[in-house]
Each structure stands twice: as structure tokens, then as C-alpha cells.
JSON list of C-alpha atoms in Angstrom, two decimals:
[
{"chain": "A", "resi": 230, "resn": "UNK", "atom": "CA", "xyz": [-34.21, 33.69, -36.74]},
{"chain": "A", "resi": 231, "resn": "UNK", "atom": "CA", "xyz": [-34.03, 31.67, -33.77]},
{"chain": "A", "resi": 232, "resn": "UNK", "atom": "CA", "xyz": [-32.16, 31.89, -31.02]},
{"chain": "A", "resi": 233, "resn": "UNK", "atom": "CA", "xyz": [-28.02, 30.39, -31.34]},
{"chain": "A", "resi": 234, "resn": "UNK", "atom": "CA", "xyz": [-27.54, 27.31, -29.37]},
{"chain": "A", "resi": 235, "resn": "UNK", "atom": "CA", "xyz": [-25.08, 27.20, -26.24]},
{"chain": "A", "resi": 236, "resn": "UNK", "atom": "CA", "xyz": [-21.73, 25.04, -26.34]},
{"chain": "A", "resi": 237, "resn": "UNK", "atom": "CA", "xyz": [-19.36, 24.49, -23.85]},
{"chain": "A", "resi": 238, "resn": "UNK", "atom": "CA", "xyz": [-15.60, 25.73, -23.75]},
{"chain": "A", "resi": 239, "resn": "UNK", "atom": "CA", "xyz": [-13.71, 22.11, -23.95]},
{"chain": "A", "resi": 240, "resn": "UNK", "atom": "CA", "xyz": [-10.83, 23.42, -22.46]},
{"chain": "A", "resi": 241, "resn": "UNK", "atom": "CA", "xyz": [-11.91, 26.57, -19.72]},
{"chain": "A", "resi": 242, "resn": "UNK", "atom": "CA", "xyz": [-16.11, 25.25, -19.84]},
{"chain": "A", "resi": 243, "resn": "UNK", "atom": "CA", "xyz": [-17.56, 28.47, -20.40]},
{"chain": "A", "resi": 244, "resn": "UNK", "atom": "CA", "xyz": [-20.65, 28.83, -22.57]},
{"chain": "A", "resi": 245, "resn": "UNK", "atom": "CA", "xyz": [-20.53, 30.64, -25.79]},
{"chain": "A", "resi": 246, "resn": "UNK", "atom": "CA", "xyz": [-23.05, 30.50, -28.40]},
{"chain": "A", "resi": 247, "resn": "UNK", "atom": "CA", "xyz": [-21.97, 27.16, -31.15]},
{"chain": "A", "resi": 248, "resn": "UNK", "atom": "CA", "xyz": [-22.23, 30.00, -34.20]},
{"chain": "A", "resi": 249, "resn": "UNK", "atom": "CA", "xyz": [-19.01, 32.13, -32.58]},
{"chain": "A", "resi": 250, "resn": "UNK", "atom": "CA", "xyz": [-16.99, 29.43, -30.86]},
{"chain": "A", "resi": 251, "resn": "UNK", "atom": "CA", "xyz": [-13.59, 28.08, -32.63]},
{"chain": "A", "resi": 252, "resn": "UNK", "atom": "CA", "xyz": [-14.35, 24.63, -34.11]},
{"chain": "A", "resi": 253, "resn": "UNK", "atom": "CA", "xyz": [-11.88, 21.65, -34.11]},
{"chain": "A", "resi": 254, "resn": "UNK", "atom": "CA", "xyz": [-12.99, 18.62, -35.66]},
{"chain": "A", "resi": 255, "resn": "UNK", "atom": "CA", "xyz": [-12.23, 14.87, -34.70]},
{"chain": "A", "resi": 256, "resn": "UNK", "atom": "CA", "xyz": [-12.50, 11.23, -35.98]},
{"chain": "A", "resi": 257, "resn": "UNK", "atom": "CA", "xyz": [-14.14, 8.98, -32.99]},
{"chain": "A", "resi": 258, "resn": "UNK", "atom": "CA", "xyz": [-12.45, 5.56, -32.34]},
{"chain": "A", "resi": 259, "resn": "UNK", "atom": "CA", "xyz": [-15.61, 4.55, -34.87]},
{"chain": "A", "resi": 260, "resn": "UNK", "atom": "CA", "xyz": [-14.88, 5.97, -37.07]},
{"chain": "A", "resi": 261, "resn": "UNK", "atom": "CA", "xyz": [-17.63, 9.44, -36.80]},
{"chain": "A", "resi": 262, "resn": "UNK", "atom": "CA", "xyz": [-16.87, 12.93, -37.41]},
{"chain": "A", "resi": 263, "resn": "UNK", "atom": "CA", "xyz": [-17.55, 15.24, -34.84]},
{"chain": "A", "resi": 264, "resn": "UNK", "atom": "CA", "xyz": [-16.68, 18.71, -33.12]},
{"chain": "A", "resi": 265, "resn": "UNK", "atom": "CA", "xyz": [-14.85, 20.06, -29.88]},
{"chain": "A", "resi": 266, "resn": "UNK", "atom": "CA", "xyz": [-15.86, 23.33, -29.12]},
{"chain": "A", "resi": 267, "resn": "UNK", "atom": "CA", "xyz": [-13.80, 26.35, -27.66]},
{"chain": "A", "resi": 268, "resn": "UNK", "atom": "CA", "xyz": [-14.47, 30.01, -26.44]},
{"chain": "A", "resi": 269, "resn": "UNK", "atom": "CA", "xyz": [-10.99, 31.68, -28.39]},
{"chain": "A", "resi": 270, "resn": "UNK", "atom": "CA", "xyz": [-8.01, 30.56, -30.33]},
{"chain": "A", "resi": 271, "resn": "UNK", "atom": "CA", "xyz": [-6.28, 30.57, -27.03]},
{"chain": "A", "resi": 272, "resn": "UNK", "atom": "CA", "xyz": [-8.18, 27.91, -25.50]},
{"chain": "A", "resi": 273, "resn": "UNK", "atom": "CA", "xyz": [-7.78, 25.81, -28.76]},
{"chain": "A", "resi": 274, "resn": "UNK", "atom": "CA", "xyz": [-4.22, 26.43, -28.48]},
{"chain": "A", "resi": 275, "resn": "UNK", "atom": "CA", "xyz": [-3.79, 25.47, -24.30]},
{"chain": "A", "resi": 276, "resn": "UNK", "atom": "CA", "xyz": [-5.82, 22.31, -25.18]},
{"chain": "A", "resi": 277, "resn": "UNK", "atom": "CA", "xyz": [-3.81, 20.97, -27.52]},
{"chain": "A", "resi": 278, "resn": "UNK", "atom": "CA", "xyz": [-0.43, 21.92, -25.78]},
{"chain": "A", "resi": 279, "resn": "UNK", "atom": "CA", "xyz": [-2.45, 19.78, -22.75]},
{"chain": "A", "resi": 280, "resn": "UNK", "atom": "CA", "xyz": [-2.63, 16.91, -24.99]},
{"chain": "A", "resi": 281, "resn": "UNK", "atom": "CA", "xyz": [0.67, 16.94, -26.60]},
{"chain": "A", "resi": 282, "resn": "UNK", "atom": "CA", "xyz": [1.69, 17.28, -22.82]},
{"chain": "A", "resi": 283, "resn": "UNK", "atom": "CA", "xyz": [-0.17, 14.34, -21.55]},
{"chain": "A", "resi": 284, "resn": "UNK", "atom": "CA", "xyz": [1.32, 12.07, -24.76]},
{"chain": "A", "resi": 285, "resn": "UNK", "atom": "CA", "xyz": [4.78, 13.01, -24.39]},
{"chain": "A", "resi": 286, "resn": "UNK", "atom": "CA", "xyz": [4.53, 12.29, -20.52]},
{"chain": "A", "resi": 287, "resn": "UNK", "atom": "CA", "xyz": [3.04, 9.17, -21.15]},
{"chain": "A", "resi": 288, "resn": "UNK", "atom": "CA", "xyz": [6.09, 8.49, -23.74]},
{"chain": "A", "resi": 289, "resn": "UNK", "atom": "CA", "xyz": [9.07, 9.34, -21.38]},
{"chain": "A", "resi": 290, "resn": "UNK", "atom": "CA", "xyz": [7.33, 7.64, -18.37]},
{"chain": "A", "resi": 291, "resn": "UNK", "atom": "CA", "xyz": [7.60, 4.35, -20.59]},
{"chain": "A", "resi": 292, "resn": "UNK", "atom": "CA", "xyz": [11.32, 5.59, -21.64]},
{"chain": "A", "resi": 293, "resn": "UNK", "atom": "CA", "xyz": [12.32, 6.36, -18.41]},
{"chain": "A", "resi": 294, "resn": "UNK", "atom": "CA", "xyz": [11.21, 2.69, -16.85]},
{"chain": "A", "resi": 295, "resn": "UNK", "atom": "CA", "xyz": [12.91, 1.28, -19.82]},
{"chain": "A", "resi": 296, "resn": "UNK", "atom": "CA", "xyz": [16.40, 3.19, -19.38]},
{"chain": "A", "resi": 297, "resn": "UNK", "atom": "CA", "xyz": [16.09, 2.32, -15.70]},
{"chain": "A", "resi": 298, "resn": "UNK", "atom": "CA", "xyz": [15.69, -1.17, -16.41]},
{"chain": "A", "resi": 299, "resn": "UNK", "atom": "CA", "xyz": [18.77, -1.29, -18.30]},
{"chain": "A", "resi": 300, "resn": "UNK", "atom": "CA", "xyz": [20.83, 0.87, -15.98]},
{"chain": "A", "resi": 301, "resn": "UNK", "atom": "CA", "xyz": [19.64, -2.38, -13.44]},
{"chain": "A", "resi": 302, "resn": "UNK", "atom": "CA", "xyz": [21.07, -4.50, -15.31]},
{"chain": "A", "resi": 303, "resn": "UNK", "atom": "CA", "xyz": [17.64, -5.99, -16.80]},
{"chain": "A", "resi": 304, "resn": "UNK", "atom": "CA", "xyz": [16.58, -7.96, -19.88]},
{"chain": "A", "resi": 305, "resn": "UNK", "atom": "CA", "xyz": [13.91, -6.44, -21.99]},
{"chain": "A", "resi": 306, "resn": "UNK", "atom": "CA", "xyz": [11.20, -9.15, -20.71]},
{"chain": "A", "resi": 307, "resn": "UNK", "atom": "CA", "xyz": [12.38, -9.60, -17.68]},
{"chain": "A", "resi": 308, "resn": "UNK", "atom": "CA", "xyz": [10.31, -9.17, -14.86]},
{"chain": "A", "resi": 309, "resn": "UNK", "atom": "CA", "xyz": [11.61, -8.53, -11.44]},
{"chain": "A", "resi": 310, "resn": "UNK", "atom": "CA", "xyz": [8.78, -7.71, -8.57]},
{"chain": "A", "resi": 311, "resn": "UNK", "atom": "CA", "xyz": [11.28, -6.28, -6.36]},
{"chain": "A", "resi": 312, "resn": "UNK", "atom": "CA", "xyz": [12.03, -3.56, -8.99]},
{"chain": "A", "resi": 313, "resn": "UNK", "atom": "CA", "xyz": [8.92, -2.95, -9.65]},
{"chain": "A", "resi": 314, "resn": "UNK", "atom": "CA", "xyz": [8.09, -2.06, -5.89]},
{"chain": "A", "resi": 315, "resn": "UNK", "atom": "CA", "xyz": [11.15, -0.32, -5.61]},
{"chain": "A", "resi": 316, "resn": "UNK", "atom": "CA", "xyz": [10.62, 1.68, -8.66]},
{"chain": "A", "resi": 317, "resn": "UNK", "atom": "CA", "xyz": [7.12, 2.71, -8.16]},
{"chain": "A", "resi": 318, "resn": "UNK", "atom": "CA", "xyz": [8.24, 4.37, -5.00]},
{"chain": "A", "resi": 319, "resn": "UNK", "atom": "CA", "xyz": [10.68, 6.12, -6.84]},
{"chain": "A", "resi": 320, "resn": "UNK", "atom": "CA", "xyz": [7.76, 7.40, -9.27]},
{"chain": "A", "resi": 321, "resn": "UNK", "atom": "CA", "xyz": [5.28, 8.06, -6.23]},
{"chain": "A", "resi": 322, "resn": "UNK", "atom": "CA", "xyz": [7.88, 10.39, -5.01]},
{"chain": "A", "resi": 323, "resn": "UNK", "atom": "CA", "xyz": [9.41, 12.18, -8.38]},
{"chain": "A", "resi": 324, "resn": "UNK", "atom": "CA", "xyz": [7.50, 13.40, -11.22]},
{"chain": "A", "resi": 325, "resn": "UNK", "atom": "CA", "xyz": [7.99, 11.87, -14.67]},
{"chain": "A", "resi": 326, "resn": "UNK", "atom": "CA", "xyz": [9.84, 15.26, -16.23]},
{"chain": "A", "resi": 327, "resn": "UNK", "atom": "CA", "xyz": [12.30, 14.94, -12.99]},
{"chain": "A", "resi": 328, "resn": "UNK", "atom": "CA", "xyz": [13.55, 11.53, -13.29]},
{"chain": "A", "resi": 329, "resn": "UNK", "atom": "CA", "xyz": [13.92, 12.21, -17.57]},
{"chain": "A", "resi": 330, "resn": "UNK", "atom": "CA", "xyz": [16.16, 14.89, -17.25]},
{"chain": "A", "resi": 331, "resn": "UNK", "atom": "CA", "xyz": [18.15, 13.28, -14.50]},
{"chain": "A", "resi": 332, "resn": "UNK", "atom": "CA", "xyz": [18.61, 9.98, -16.26]},
{"chain": "A", "resi": 333, "resn": "UNK", "atom": "CA", "xyz": [19.75, 12.03, -19.33]},
{"chain": "A", "resi": 334, "resn": "UNK", "atom": "CA", "xyz": [21.91, 14.20, -17.83]},
{"chain": "A", "resi": 335, "resn": "UNK", "atom": "CA", "xyz": [23.60, 11.24, -15.23]},
{"chain": "A", "resi": 336, "resn": "UNK", "atom": "CA", "xyz": [22.88, 7.62, -16.93]},
{"chain": "A", "resi": 337, "resn": "UNK", "atom": "CA", "xyz": [26.46, 7.13, -18.21]},
{"chain": "A", "resi": 338, "resn": "UNK", "atom": "CA", "xyz": [27.95, 7.91, -14.31]},
{"chain": "A", "resi": 339, "resn": "UNK", "atom": "CA", "xyz": [25.32, 5.77, -12.84]},
{"chain": "A", "resi": 340, "resn": "UNK", "atom": "CA", "xyz": [26.88, 2.99, -15.03]},
{"chain": "A", "resi": 341, "resn": "UNK", "atom": "CA", "xyz": [30.73, 3.74, -14.33]},
{"chain": "A", "resi": 342, "resn": "UNK", "atom": "CA", "xyz": [29.65, 3.56, -10.61]},
{"chain": "A", "resi": 343, "resn": "UNK", "atom": "CA", "xyz": [27.41, 0.29, -11.07]},
{"chain": "A", "resi": 344, "resn": "UNK", "atom": "CA", "xyz": [29.43, -1.85, -13.34]},
{"chain": "A", "resi": 345, "resn": "UNK", "atom": "CA", "xyz": [32.37, -0.92, -11.16]},
{"chain": "A", "resi": 346, "resn": "UNK", "atom": "CA", "xyz": [30.93, -2.80, -8.53]},
{"chain": "A", "resi": 347, "resn": "UNK", "atom": "CA", "xyz": [30.76, -6.78, -8.40]},
{"chain": "A", "resi": 348, "resn": "UNK", "atom": "CA", "xyz": [27.24, -7.56, -6.99]},
{"chain": "A", "resi": 349, "resn": "UNK", "atom": "CA", "xyz": [26.11, -11.19, -6.00]},
{"chain": "A", "resi": 350, "resn": "UNK", "atom": "CA", "xyz": [22.43, -11.17, -7.23]},
{"chain": "A", "resi": 351, "resn": "UNK", "atom": "CA", "xyz": [20.52, -9.02, -9.64]},
{"chain": "A", "resi": 352, "resn": "UNK", "atom": "CA", "xyz": [18.48, -7.46, -6.45]},
{"chain": "A", "resi": 353, "resn": "UNK", "atom": "CA", "xyz": [21.79, -6.22, -5.01]},
{"chain": "A", "resi": 354, "resn": "UNK", "atom": "CA", "xyz": [22.38, -4.49, -8.12]},
{"chain": "A", "resi": 355, "resn": "UNK", "atom": "CA", "xyz": [18.48, -3.03, -8.19]},
{"chain": "A", "resi": 356, "resn": "UNK", "atom": "CA", "xyz": [18.95, -1.88, -5.07]},
{"chain": "A", "resi": 357, "resn": "UNK", "atom": "CA", "xyz": [21.92, -0.02, -5.17]},
{"chain": "A", "resi": 358, "resn": "UNK", "atom": "CA", "xyz": [20.98, 0.99, -8.54]},
{"chain": "A", "resi": 359, "resn": "UNK", "atom": "CA", "xyz": [17.37, 2.31, -7.12]},
{"chain": "A", "resi": 360, "resn": "UNK", "atom": "CA", "xyz": [18.78, 4.26, -3.87]},
{"chain": "A", "resi": 361, "resn": "UNK", "atom": "CA", "xyz": [21.47, 5.51, -5.68]},
{"chain": "A", "resi": 362, "resn": "UNK", "atom": "CA", "xyz": [18.56, 6.92, -8.06]},
{"chain": "A", "resi": 363, "resn": "UNK", "atom": "CA", "xyz": [15.88, 8.14, -5.38]},
{"chain": "A", "resi": 364, "resn": "UNK", "atom": "CA", "xyz": [18.79, 9.62, -3.24]},
{"chain": "A", "resi": 365, "resn": "UNK", "atom": "CA", "xyz": [20.61, 11.80, -6.12]},
{"chain": "A", "resi": 366, "resn": "UNK", "atom": "CA", "xyz": [17.51, 12.91, -7.58]},
{"chain": "A", "resi": 367, "resn": "UNK", "atom": "CA", "xyz": [16.73, 14.23, -4.04]},
{"chain": "A", "resi": 368, "resn": "UNK", "atom": "CA", "xyz": [19.95, 15.99, -4.78]},
{"chain": "A", "resi": 369, "resn": "UNK", "atom": "CA", "xyz": [19.27, 17.19, -8.24]},
{"chain": "A", "resi": 370, "resn": "UNK", "atom": "CA", "xyz": [15.80, 18.71, -7.48]},
{"chain": "A", "resi": 371, "resn": "UNK", "atom": "CA", "xyz": [17.35, 20.99, -4.18]},
{"chain": "A", "resi": 372, "resn": "UNK", "atom": "CA", "xyz": [19.69, 22.20, -6.61]},
{"chain": "A", "resi": 373, "resn": "UNK", "atom": "CA", "xyz": [17.30, 23.32, -9.12]},
{"chain": "A", "resi": 374, "resn": "UNK", "atom": "CA", "xyz": [15.35, 24.59, -7.03]},
{"chain": "A", "resi": 375, "resn": "UNK", "atom": "CA", "xyz": [17.99, 26.72, -5.64]},
{"chain": "A", "resi": 376, "resn": "UNK", "atom": "CA", "xyz": [19.08, 27.74, -8.82]},
{"chain": "A", "resi": 377, "resn": "UNK", "atom": "CA", "xyz": [15.60, 28.77, -9.90]},
{"chain": "A", "resi": 378, "resn": "UNK", "atom": "CA", "xyz": [15.34, 30.23, -6.16]},
{"chain": "A", "resi": 379, "resn": "UNK", "atom": "CA", "xyz": [18.48, 32.31, -6.59]},
{"chain": "A", "resi": 380, "resn": "UNK", "atom": "CA", "xyz": [17.62, 33.34, -10.08]},
{"chain": "A", "resi": 381, "resn": "UNK", "atom": "CA", "xyz": [14.75, 34.77, -8.59]},
{"chain": "A", "resi": 382, "resn": "UNK", "atom": "CA", "xyz": [16.81, 36.63, -5.27]},
{"chain": "A", "resi": 383, "resn": "UNK", "atom": "CA", "xyz": [19.87, 38.17, -7.30]},
{"chain": "A", "resi": 384, "resn": "UNK", "atom": "CA", "xyz": [20.94, 39.69, -4.66]},
{"chain": "A", "resi": 385, "resn": "UNK", "atom": "CA", "xyz": [21.21, 37.02, -2.03]},
{"chain": "A", "resi": 386, "resn": "UNK", "atom": "CA", "xyz": [23.44, 34.41, -1.78]},
{"chain": "A", "resi": 387, "resn": "UNK", "atom": "CA", "xyz": [21.46, 30.86, -0.58]},
{"chain": "A", "resi": 388, "resn": "UNK", "atom": "CA", "xyz": [24.33, 27.90, -0.19]},
{"chain": "A", "resi": 389, "resn": "UNK", "atom": "CA", "xyz": [22.99, 24.07, -0.36]},
{"chain": "A", "resi": 390, "resn": "UNK", "atom": "CA", "xyz": [23.16, 22.72, 2.59]},
{"chain": "A", "resi": 391, "resn": "UNK", "atom": "CA", "xyz": [23.22, 18.71, 2.05]},
{"chain": "A", "resi": 392, "resn": "UNK", "atom": "CA", "xyz": [22.83, 16.82, 5.78]},
{"chain": "A", "resi": 393, "resn": "UNK", "atom": "CA", "xyz": [25.34, 13.80, 5.72]},
{"chain": "A", "resi": 394, "resn": "UNK", "atom": "CA", "xyz": [23.81, 10.05, 5.59]},
{"chain": "A", "resi": 395, "resn": "UNK", "atom": "CA", "xyz": [24.78, 9.07, 8.58]},
{"chain": "A", "resi": 396, "resn": "UNK", "atom": "CA", "xyz": [23.88, 12.24, 10.72]},
{"chain": "A", "resi": 397, "resn": "UNK", "atom": "CA", "xyz": [21.74, 11.30, 13.18]},
{"chain": "A", "resi": 398, "resn": "UNK", "atom": "CA", "xyz": [19.78, 14.13, 15.64]},
{"chain": "A", "resi": 399, "resn": "UNK", "atom": "CA", "xyz": [19.37, 13.12, 19.33]},
{"chain": "A", "resi": 400, "resn": "UNK", "atom": "CA", "xyz": [16.73, 15.24, 21.24]},
{"chain": "A", "resi": 401, "resn": "UNK", "atom": "CA", "xyz": [16.86, 14.80, 24.99]},
{"chain": "A", "resi": 402, "resn": "UNK", "atom": "CA", "xyz": [13.75, 15.92, 26.35]},
{"chain": "A", "resi": 403, "resn": "UNK", "atom": "CA", "xyz": [13.06, 16.20, 30.06]},
{"chain": "A", "resi": 404, "resn": "UNK", "atom": "CA", "xyz": [10.20, 15.01, 30.93]},
{"chain": "A", "resi": 405, "resn": "UNK", "atom": "CA", "xyz": [8.34, 16.91, 33.43]},
{"chain": "A", "resi": 406, "resn": "UNK", "atom": "CA", "xyz": [6.83, 15.55, 36.72]},
{"chain": "A", "resi": 407, "resn": "UNK", "atom": "CA", "xyz": [3.34, 16.06, 36.55]},
{"chain": "A", "resi": 408, "resn": "UNK", "atom": "CA", "xyz": [1.80, 18.28, 39.20]},
{"chain": "A", "resi": 409, "resn": "UNK", "atom": "CA", "xyz": [-0.18, 17.58, 42.22]},
{"chain": "A", "resi": 410, "resn": "UNK", "atom": "CA", "xyz": [-3.41, 19.28, 43.29]},
{"chain": "A", "resi": 411, "resn": "UNK", "atom": "CA", "xyz": [-1.07, 21.31, 46.05]},
{"chain": "A", "resi": 412, "resn": "UNK", "atom": "CA", "xyz": [0.86, 22.62, 43.85]},
{"chain": "A", "resi": 413, "resn": "UNK", "atom": "CA", "xyz": [-1.86, 23.84, 41.18]},
{"chain": "A", "resi": 414, "resn": "UNK", "atom": "CA", "xyz": [-3.74, 25.50, 44.06]},
{"chain": "A", "resi": 415, "resn": "UNK", "atom": "CA", "xyz": [-0.79, 27.23, 46.21]},
{"chain": "A", "resi": 416, "resn": "UNK", "atom": "CA", "xyz": [-1.29, 25.02, 48.68]}
]
């Protein structure tokens, strides 16, 4: 009997004998049947969960964008460069999961606020909407982190402390005069 061929686990990348590996069959784009190999059933399940999560993230990314465009008052196919650039800065700073969770919870509240303001231009509504979204997302995430921290540290009370947006920190720094050589040498 010959030596068993060695394959690599698709999830954890460990080397395993082909005859003891867990096999997952899949079809390529060209319709060819191929196999993925895994060292254990756990690795197979973890890889499947990873794929599901990626698909879910792709779906909520698209849904987030469309719902926020709707809140901003943009039509389905309407292009707006200002929205695109401003929304990108939000997605660069916040995860799609956080945006999705926040929108599901506060979409109606945001619409209530925006629909009671008379905006002169579409861009002014977009600016107000996305500024509100970014600001409230920061508070929302901070509160969630505090909740998780409080859950971990059941004994300690932690109060959220948000700084007022108009609050400026002024630091007075008195510049020291340069010392001359005589001061340094003690002359």
C-alpha cells in the first residue's frame, strides 16, 4: 500500500492525509466538481460559518447604503457625489454590523427629525443626516461598549461621560526660555 497523499485544511491550513480528511464537494463556475479538504468537522463548520458571515455582510452593506440613501431623501437610481464621499467616511470608521444595528433601531427617529426640518437643498439634508448618523453612531457604540464592560465588571458602576460638542480644551503652555551656556555650566 502506497503513502497517502497530503492535503491542506481549507480553514486552519494544517497538513493532513487525504484519506482521513473531511471532504466538501463544490461546483466551480465552469461546472466542474471539485473538493475542499478539512482536518476536522469543526474546521469544516467554521469555514461554512465564515462564508455565511461574508455573504451576510455583503447583503447588509448593500441594505445599509440603500436605507441611508432613503433617509437622506435620495431616489433609488439618483447619483450624488456628496453622499458617496460623506457616506464612505462613515463606512471607513464604523463596521457594517454597527451601522445595520443602529439603522434598524433608530431609522424612524431619524426620519421624524429630518422630515420636520425644511432643507433648502438635497445636499443640506444629506449633510445633516450623515452628520447625525456619524455622531449618534459614536454615542451608540460607546454605550454598547459600556454595557459590555458593565456586564463583565458587575461590581463596578460606570457612568457614560460624553463631552459636549461645543466644549473646547484650551491648553496654556508657557514656553521656557532657552538656557544659555553659562546657566548650564553654573557660571
